[in-house]
PDB file of C-alpha atoms in Angstrom:
ATOM      1  CA  MET A  89      -3.311 171.547  73.945  1.00 52.00           C
ATOM      2  CA  LEU A  90      -1.542 174.073  71.816  1.00 56.00           C
ATOM      3  CA  GLU A  91      -2.750 174.043  68.018  1.00 64.00           C
ATOM      4  CA  ARG A  92      -0.464 174.952  65.024  1.00 59.00           C
ATOM      5  CA  PRO A  93      -0.834 178.934  64.296  1.00 63.00           C
ATOM      6  CA  LYS A  94      -2.648 178.736  60.605  1.00 63.00           C
ATOM      7  CA  TRP A  95      -0.317 181.427  59.748  1.00 59.00           C
ATOM      8  CA  LEU A  96       2.628 178.836  59.986  1.00 59.00           C
ATOM      9  CA  PRO A  97       3.265 177.094  56.890  1.00 65.00           C
ATOM     10  CA  PRO A  98       4.094 173.287  57.489  1.00 66.00           C
ATOM     11  CA  ALA A  99       7.576 172.188  57.377  1.00 64.00           C
ATOM     12  CA  PRO A 100       8.693 170.329  54.180  1.00 73.00           C
ATOM     13  CA  ARG A 101       8.831 166.675  54.783  1.00 77.00           C
ATOM     14  CA  TRP A 102      12.660 166.520  53.618  1.00 75.00           C
ATOM     15  CA  LEU A 103      13.473 168.775  56.650  1.00 76.00           C
ATOM     16  CA  THR A 104      11.761 166.476  58.995  1.00 77.00           C
ATOM     17  CA  ARG A 105      13.555 163.215  57.410  1.00 82.00           C
ATOM     18  CA  ILE A 106      16.895 164.907  57.666  1.00 85.00           C
ATOM     19  CA  ALA A 107      16.190 165.886  61.512  1.00 83.00           C
ATOM     20  CA  LEU A 108      15.008 162.402  62.244  1.00 85.00           C
ATOM     21  CA  VAL A 109      18.340 161.099  60.576  1.00 86.00           C
ATOM     22  CA  PHE A 110      20.354 163.533  62.643  1.00 87.00           C
ATOM     23  CA  ILE A 111      18.829 162.310  65.945  1.00 88.00           C
ATOM     24  CA  VAL A 112      19.076 158.565  65.041  1.00 85.00           C
ATOM     25  CA  LEU A 113      22.997 159.283  64.213  1.00 86.00           C
ATOM     26  CA  SER A 114      23.493 161.136  67.274  1.00 88.00           C
ATOM     27  CA  TRP A 115      22.564 157.861  69.341  1.00 87.00           C
ATOM     28  CA  LEU A 116      24.821 155.829  67.127  1.00 85.00           C
ATOM     29  CA  PRO A 117      28.056 156.504  68.937  1.00 86.00           C
ATOM     30  CA  LEU A 118      26.465 155.737  72.444  1.00 87.00           C
ATOM     31  CA  VAL A 119      25.468 152.262  70.923  1.00 86.00           C
ATOM     32  CA  LEU A 120      29.054 151.428  69.507  1.00 83.00           C
ATOM     33  CA  ILE A 121      30.389 152.337  72.762  1.00 82.00           C
ATOM     34  CA  ALA A 122      27.999 150.120  74.659  1.00 85.00           C
ATOM     35  CA  ARG A 123      28.845 147.175  72.199  1.00 83.00           C
ATOM     36  CA  ALA A 124      32.488 147.704  72.615  1.00 78.00           C
ATOM     37  CA  ARG A 125      32.155 147.459  76.239  1.00 78.00           C
ATOM     38  CA  THR A 126      30.540 143.957  76.245  1.00 82.00           C
ATOM     39  CA  THR A 127      32.691 142.435  73.260  1.00 82.00           C
ATOM     40  CA  HIS A 128      35.941 140.554  73.325  1.00 82.00           C
ATOM     41  CA  SER A 129      38.869 141.031  70.720  1.00 80.00           C
ATOM     42  CA  SER A 130      42.234 139.789  70.331  1.00 83.00           C
ATOM     43  CA  GLN A 131      43.187 143.434  68.660  1.00 79.00           C
ATOM     44  CA  PRO A 132      43.987 146.419  71.188  1.00 74.00           C
ATOM     45  CA  ARG A 133      41.494 148.686  72.142  1.00 72.00           C
ATOM     46  CA  VAL A 134      41.452 152.488  70.514  1.00 74.00           C
ATOM     47  CA  HIS A 135      43.332 154.428  72.840  1.00 75.00           C
ATOM     48  CA  LEU A 136      42.365 158.034  71.778  1.00 76.00           C
ATOM     49  CA  ILE A 137      44.491 159.672  74.755  1.00 77.00           C
ATOM     50  CA  LEU A 138      47.985 157.501  75.253  1.00 73.00           C
ATOM     51  CA  ASP A 139      49.055 159.287  78.715  1.00 75.00           C
ATOM     52  CA  MET A 140      52.245 157.089  78.441  1.00 75.00           C
ATOM     53  CA  ASP A 141      50.593 154.019  78.517  1.00 72.00           C
ATOM     54  CA  ASN A 142      51.382 152.977  75.079  1.00 73.00           C
ATOM     55  CA  GLN A 143      55.315 153.382  74.481  1.00 77.00           C
ATOM     56  CA  PRO A 144      58.443 152.057  72.700  1.00 79.00           C
ATOM     57  CA  LYS A 145      60.155 149.993  75.119  1.00 83.00           C
ATOM     58  CA  LEU A 146      62.029 146.926  75.312  1.00 86.00           C
ATOM     59  CA  LYS A 147      60.826 144.007  77.353  1.00 86.00           C
ATOM     60  CA  THR A 148      63.007 141.066  79.192  1.00 88.00           C
ATOM     61  CA  GLN A 149      65.730 139.015  76.906  1.00 90.00           C
ATOM     62  CA  GLN A 150      64.665 141.491  73.911  1.00 91.00           C
ATOM     63  CA  VAL A 151      67.699 142.540  71.521  1.00 92.00           C
ATOM     64  CA  CYS A 152      68.723 146.135  71.520  1.00 91.00           C
ATOM     65  CA  ARG A 153      71.112 146.936  68.755  1.00 89.00           C
ATOM     66  CA  VAL A 154      72.081 150.237  70.341  1.00 89.00           C
ATOM     67  CA  PHE A 155      74.241 148.500  72.554  1.00 90.00           C
ATOM     68  CA  ALA A 156      77.522 146.537  71.349  1.00 91.00           C
ATOM     69  CA  ASP A 157      76.558 143.302  73.206  1.00 91.00           C
ATOM     70  CA  GLN A 158      72.640 143.684  71.761  1.00 92.00           C
ATOM     71  CA  ARG A 159      71.249 143.278  75.211  1.00 91.00           C
ATOM     72  CA  ALA A 160      68.462 145.011  76.454  1.00 91.00           C
ATOM     73  CA  MET A 161      68.781 143.876  80.084  1.00 91.00           C
ATOM     74  CA  ARG A 162      71.954 146.013  81.087  1.00 89.00           C
ATOM     75  CA  PRO A 163      74.101 144.789  83.734  1.00 87.00           C
ATOM     76  CA  PRO A 164      74.839 146.952  86.608  1.00 84.00           C
ATOM     77  CA  VAL A 165      77.530 149.538  86.121  1.00 87.00           C
ATOM     78  CA  PRO A 166      80.680 148.246  88.190  1.00 87.00           C
ATOM     79  CA  GLY A 167      81.147 150.383  91.538  1.00 86.00           C
ATOM     80  CA  THR A 168      77.592 151.331  91.828  1.00 87.00           C
ATOM     81  CA  VAL A 169      75.675 150.373  95.078  1.00 86.00           C
ATOM     82  CA  ALA A 170      71.794 150.604  95.118  1.00 84.00           C
ATOM     83  CA  ARG A 171      70.115 153.133  97.348  1.00 84.00           C
ATOM     84  CA  GLY A 172      70.029 152.034 100.749  1.00 81.00           C
ATOM     85  CA  GLN A 173      72.543 149.244 100.276  1.00 83.00           C
ATOM     86  CA  LEU A 174      75.854 150.713 100.692  1.00 87.00           C
ATOM     87  CA  GLU A 175      76.536 148.502 103.906  1.00 87.00           C
ATOM     88  CA  ALA A 176      80.086 149.856 104.454  1.00 86.00           C
ATOM     89  CA  ASP A 177      79.784 148.919 108.149  1.00 91.00           C
ATOM     90  CA  ASP A 178      81.530 145.803 107.958  1.00 93.00           C
ATOM     91  CA  ALA A 179      81.153 144.971 111.794  1.00 95.00           C
ATOM     92  CA  TYR A 180      77.504 145.566 111.667  1.00 95.00           C
ATOM     93  CA  TYR A 181      76.639 144.032 108.383  1.00 95.00           C
ATOM     94  CA  ARG A 182      78.975 141.091 108.226  1.00 94.00           C
ATOM     95  CA  GLY A 183      80.052 140.594 111.881  1.00 94.00           C
ATOM     96  CA  ARG A 184      84.048 141.116 110.517  1.00 94.00           C
ATOM     97  CA  ASN A 185      86.619 143.270 111.496  1.00 93.00           C
ATOM     98  CA  GLY A 186      88.870 143.209 108.720  1.00 91.00           C
ATOM     99  CA  ASN A 187      89.789 139.327 108.422  1.00 92.00           C
ATOM    100  CA  ASP A 188      88.812 138.703 111.960  1.00 95.00           C
ATOM    101  CA  TRP A 189      85.450 138.080 113.783  1.00 96.00           C
ATOM    102  CA  VAL A 190      84.171 140.968 116.066  1.00 95.00           C
ATOM    103  CA  THR A 191      84.118 139.928 119.378  1.00 95.00           C
ATOM    104  CA  GLU A 192      81.884 142.831 120.643  1.00 95.00           C
ATOM    105  CA  PHE A 193      78.129 143.835 119.808  1.00 96.00           C
ATOM    106  CA  PRO A 194      78.203 146.643 117.229  1.00 95.00           C
ATOM    107  CA  VAL A 195      74.844 147.309 118.561  1.00 95.00           C
ATOM    108  CA  GLN A 196      73.551 148.290 122.179  1.00 95.00           C
ATOM    109  CA  ILE A 197      72.638 145.528 124.186  1.00 95.00           C
ATOM    110  CA  THR A 198      69.533 146.251 126.122  1.00 95.00           C
ATOM    111  CA  LYS A 199      66.582 144.057 127.655  1.00 94.00           C
ATOM    112  CA  GLN A 200      64.316 145.126 124.962  1.00 96.00           C
ATOM    113  CA  LEU A 201      66.545 143.665 122.183  1.00 96.00           C
ATOM    114  CA  VAL A 202      67.001 140.580 123.991  1.00 96.00           C
ATOM    115  CA  LEU A 203      63.550 139.925 124.375  1.00 96.00           C
ATOM    116  CA  HIS A 204      63.016 140.866 120.749  1.00 97.00           C
ATOM    117  CA  GLY A 205      66.259 138.418 119.992  1.00 96.00           C
ATOM    118  CA  GLU A 206      64.039 135.528 122.039  1.00 96.00           C
ATOM    119  CA  GLU A 207      60.798 136.085 119.958  1.00 96.00           C
ATOM    120  CA  ARG A 208      62.974 135.826 116.841  1.00 96.00           C
ATOM    121  CA  PHE A 209      64.928 132.849 117.914  1.00 96.00           C
ATOM    122  CA  ASN A 210      61.690 130.889 118.721  1.00 96.00           C
ATOM    123  CA  ILE A 211      60.217 131.667 115.266  1.00 95.00           C
ATOM    124  CA  TYR A 212      63.435 130.696 113.267  1.00 95.00           C
ATOM    125  CA  CYS A 213      65.646 128.657 115.345  1.00 94.00           C
ATOM    126  CA  SER A 214      63.942 126.380 117.998  1.00 93.00           C
ATOM    127  CA  VAL A 215      62.461 124.187 115.357  1.00 93.00           C
ATOM    128  CA  CYS A 216      66.094 122.788 114.995  1.00 92.00           C
ATOM    129  CA  HIS A 217      68.050 124.000 118.196  1.00 93.00           C
ATOM    130  CA  GLY A 218      64.917 123.711 120.660  1.00 92.00           C
ATOM    131  CA  TYR A 219      63.685 126.633 122.749  1.00 93.00           C
ATOM    132  CA  ASP A 220      66.383 126.053 125.280  1.00 91.00           C
ATOM    133  CA  GLY A 221      69.075 125.790 122.662  1.00 90.00           C
ATOM    134  CA  SER A 222      69.908 122.078 123.585  1.00 90.00           C
ATOM    135  CA  GLY A 223      69.795 121.029 119.739  1.00 90.00           C
ATOM    136  CA  ASN A 224      66.836 119.002 120.387  1.00 91.00           C
ATOM    137  CA  GLY A 225      64.268 121.013 118.613  1.00 91.00           C
ATOM    138  CA  ALA A 226      61.007 119.258 116.588  1.00 92.00           C
ATOM    139  CA  VAL A 227      63.003 118.682 113.586  1.00 90.00           C
ATOM    140  CA  ASN A 228      65.617 116.887 115.129  1.00 90.00           C
ATOM    141  CA  GLN A 229      63.208 114.917 117.110  1.00 92.00           C
ATOM    142  CA  ARG A 230      61.296 113.907 113.819  1.00 92.00           C
ATOM    143  CA  ALA A 231      65.092 112.959 112.355  1.00 90.00           C
ATOM    144  CA  ILE A 232      65.434 110.647 115.128  1.00 90.00           C
ATOM    145  CA  ALA A 233      62.038 109.255 115.358  1.00 91.00           C
ATOM    146  CA  ASN A 234      62.497 108.362 111.718  1.00 90.00           C
ATOM    147  CA  GLN A 235      65.737 107.252 111.607  1.00 86.00           C
ATOM    148  CA  GLU A 236      66.908 109.685 108.996  1.00 86.00           C
ATOM    149  CA  PRO A 237      70.361 108.160 107.737  1.00 87.00           C
ATOM    150  CA  GLY A 238      73.138 110.333 107.627  1.00 83.00           C
ATOM    151  CA  TRP A 239      71.276 113.044 109.921  1.00 86.00           C
ATOM    152  CA  VAL A 240      73.601 115.477 111.783  1.00 87.00           C
ATOM    153  CA  PRO A 241      71.947 116.958 115.263  1.00 88.00           C
ATOM    154  CA  PRO A 242      71.808 120.627 115.367  1.00 88.00           C
ATOM    155  CA  THR A 243      74.765 122.334 117.579  1.00 89.00           C
ATOM    156  CA  GLN A 244      74.007 122.577 121.123  1.00 90.00           C
ATOM    157  CA  LEU A 245      74.052 126.354 121.613  1.00 91.00           C
ATOM    158  CA  TYR A 246      75.587 126.260 125.144  1.00 89.00           C
ATOM    159  CA  SER A 247      78.125 123.862 124.348  1.00 90.00           C
ATOM    160  CA  GLN A 248      82.068 125.225 124.926  1.00 91.00           C
ATOM    161  CA  GLN A 249      82.685 125.546 121.459  1.00 90.00           C
ATOM    162  CA  THR A 250      79.614 127.624 120.909  1.00 90.00           C
ATOM    163  CA  ARG A 251      80.230 129.671 123.671  1.00 91.00           C
ATOM    164  CA  GLU A 252      83.878 130.257 122.789  1.00 92.00           C
ATOM    165  CA  ARG A 253      82.777 131.654 119.086  1.00 94.00           C
ATOM    166  CA  PRO A 254      82.959 135.270 118.760  1.00 95.00           C
ATOM    167  CA  VAL A 255      79.495 137.132 118.078  1.00 96.00           C
ATOM    168  CA  GLY A 256      80.445 138.297 114.485  1.00 96.00           C
ATOM    169  CA  TYR A 257      80.898 134.326 113.851  1.00 96.00           C
ATOM    170  CA  ILE A 258      77.315 133.606 115.031  1.00 95.00           C
ATOM    171  CA  PHE A 259      75.929 136.428 112.914  1.00 96.00           C
ATOM    172  CA  ASN A 260      77.804 135.164 110.159  1.00 96.00           C
ATOM    173  CA  THR A 261      76.414 131.758 110.630  1.00 95.00           C
ATOM    174  CA  ILE A 262      72.616 132.827 110.792  1.00 96.00           C
ATOM    175  CA  THR A 263      73.527 135.129 107.670  1.00 95.00           C
ATOM    176  CA  ASN A 264      75.107 132.473 105.399  1.00 95.00           C
ATOM    177  CA  GLY A 265      74.551 128.987 107.168  1.00 92.00           C
ATOM    178  CA  VAL A 266      77.073 126.445 108.086  1.00 87.00           C
ATOM    179  CA  ARG A 267      77.343 122.863 107.274  1.00 84.00           C
ATOM    180  CA  ASN A 268      73.712 121.720 107.037  1.00 84.00           C
ATOM    181  CA  MET A 269      72.283 124.876 108.545  1.00 90.00           C
ATOM    182  CA  PRO A 270      70.739 126.923 105.866  1.00 92.00           C
ATOM    183  CA  SER A 271      71.262 130.630 105.133  1.00 95.00           C
ATOM    184  CA  TYR A 272      68.626 132.945 106.917  1.00 95.00           C
ATOM    185  CA  GLY A 273      70.118 136.073 105.548  1.00 94.00           C
ATOM    186  CA  ALA A 274      66.942 136.483 103.411  1.00 93.00           C
ATOM    187  CA  GLN A 275      64.333 135.847 106.031  1.00 95.00           C
ATOM    188  CA  ILE A 276      65.733 137.694 109.043  1.00 96.00           C
ATOM    189  CA  PRO A 277      66.948 141.283 108.646  1.00 95.00           C
ATOM    190  CA  VAL A 278      70.280 142.662 110.031  1.00 95.00           C
ATOM    191  CA  GLU A 279      68.981 144.072 113.207  1.00 96.00           C
ATOM    192  CA  ASP A 280      67.216 140.893 114.136  1.00 97.00           C
ATOM    193  CA  ARG A 281      70.002 138.863 113.706  1.00 97.00           C
ATOM    194  CA  TRP A 282      71.965 140.614 116.271  1.00 97.00           C
ATOM    195  CA  ALA A 283      69.230 140.395 118.545  1.00 97.00           C
ATOM    196  CA  ILE A 284      69.188 136.556 118.057  1.00 97.00           C
ATOM    197  CA  VAL A 285      73.024 136.712 118.606  1.00 97.00           C
ATOM    198  CA  ALA A 286      72.217 138.540 122.048  1.00 97.00           C
ATOM    199  CA  TYR A 287      69.547 135.880 123.152  1.00 96.00           C
ATOM    200  CA  VAL A 288      71.910 133.275 122.392  1.00 95.00           C
ATOM    201  CA  ARG A 289      74.581 135.041 124.471  1.00 95.00           C
ATOM    202  CA  ALA A 290      71.822 135.110 127.437  1.00 93.00           C
ATOM    203  CA  LEU A 291      70.876 131.290 126.926  1.00 92.00           C
ATOM    204  CA  GLN A 292      74.629 130.329 127.169  1.00 92.00           C
ATOM    205  CA  LEU A 293      74.977 132.768 130.415  1.00 89.00           C
ATOM    206  CA  SER A 294      71.879 130.907 131.955  1.00 86.00           C
ATOM    207  CA  ARG A 295      73.520 127.643 131.603  1.00 83.00           C
ATOM    208  CA  HIS A 296      77.226 128.497 132.802  1.00 77.00           C
ATOM    209  CA  VAL A 297      76.727 131.678 135.429  1.00 74.00           C
ATOM    210  CA  ASP A 298      78.811 131.930 138.375  1.00 72.00           C
ATOM    211  CA  ALA A 299      77.104 132.179 141.767  1.00 70.00           C
ATOM    212  CA  LYS A 300      79.243 134.909 142.731  1.00 72.00           C
ATOM    213  CA  ASP A 301      77.760 136.959 139.427  1.00 68.00           C
ATOM    214  CA  LEU A 302      74.474 136.584 141.018  1.00 69.00           C
ATOM    215  CA  PRO A 303      72.569 138.890 143.240  1.00 72.00           C
ATOM    216  CA  ALA A 304      72.632 137.864 146.673  1.00 72.00           C
ATOM    217  CA  ASP A 305      68.910 137.488 146.742  1.00 71.00           C
ATOM    218  CA  GLU A 306      69.220 135.302 143.709  1.00 66.00           C
ATOM    219  CA  VAL A 307      71.749 132.857 145.389  1.00 63.00           C
ATOM    220  CA  ASN A 308      69.625 132.323 148.374  1.00 69.00           C
ATOM    221  CA  SER A 309      66.557 131.698 146.388  1.00 69.00           C
ATOM    222  CA  ILE A 310      68.365 128.709 144.524  1.00 63.00           C
ATOM    223  CA  ARG A 311      70.192 127.056 147.361  1.00 59.00           C
TER     224      ARG A 311
END
C-alpha cells in the first residue's frame, strides 16, 4: 500500500468538502433525468432541440384571421387536380364517349384480364348475382328464405336486356351503382372494373354462343 509522503502537507478540510460537493452535484442531473423518465405530468416535457416538432400551426376547424372567411381549413382552388387524379380519358375512367356509353373496351382484352375479372367477380359480385350470373347468389337466397318484404332480385347478367347494354353502361353500374345495387367505385379500382366487365361478357357469351362460332372439335364434343 502506498503511503502518503511525509513532505506532502495534508489537504485542507474545506477543499475536501468542496470536492465532495462537486462530486455529488455531478450526479444530480442524472438523478433528475431518471426521475423525469418515470413520472407523469400534464405539462409538455422540456424540449431542448426543437427539430420542428413544436411549431405554430392551425388545426382542424380553427379560426385563421389571415383569410377573409377566417377558415383555417382551405378549400381546393377551383380547377386544380390532385397529382395522379387527372382522369382525362372519359372512356376509360367513366365509360363514356361524350354523352354516349362506350361500346368498345378501352383496354386490351386478354385471357389474363378475363381470368382476373373472374376472380374480382367472385369476390364482389357473386354474393348477389351468383357465380354463374343468374342473379341467385347467397344474398338473394337468404332474402327469399327470410321472405324479405320489397326484396328485388339481382339482375340476371346474361339476360337479353343486360347483353344489349353497352360495356360503358355496365362499367358505370359497377362504379356508381344502380337502383338497389350500391356503388363499388371505392372498393374496386378502375382496371379491375373493366376486368369484371370483360368477364361478364364472357358469361353472357357462354350462355348464348352460336355453334358456328365454336371450333369443330368443340361442336363434336357437345353433340
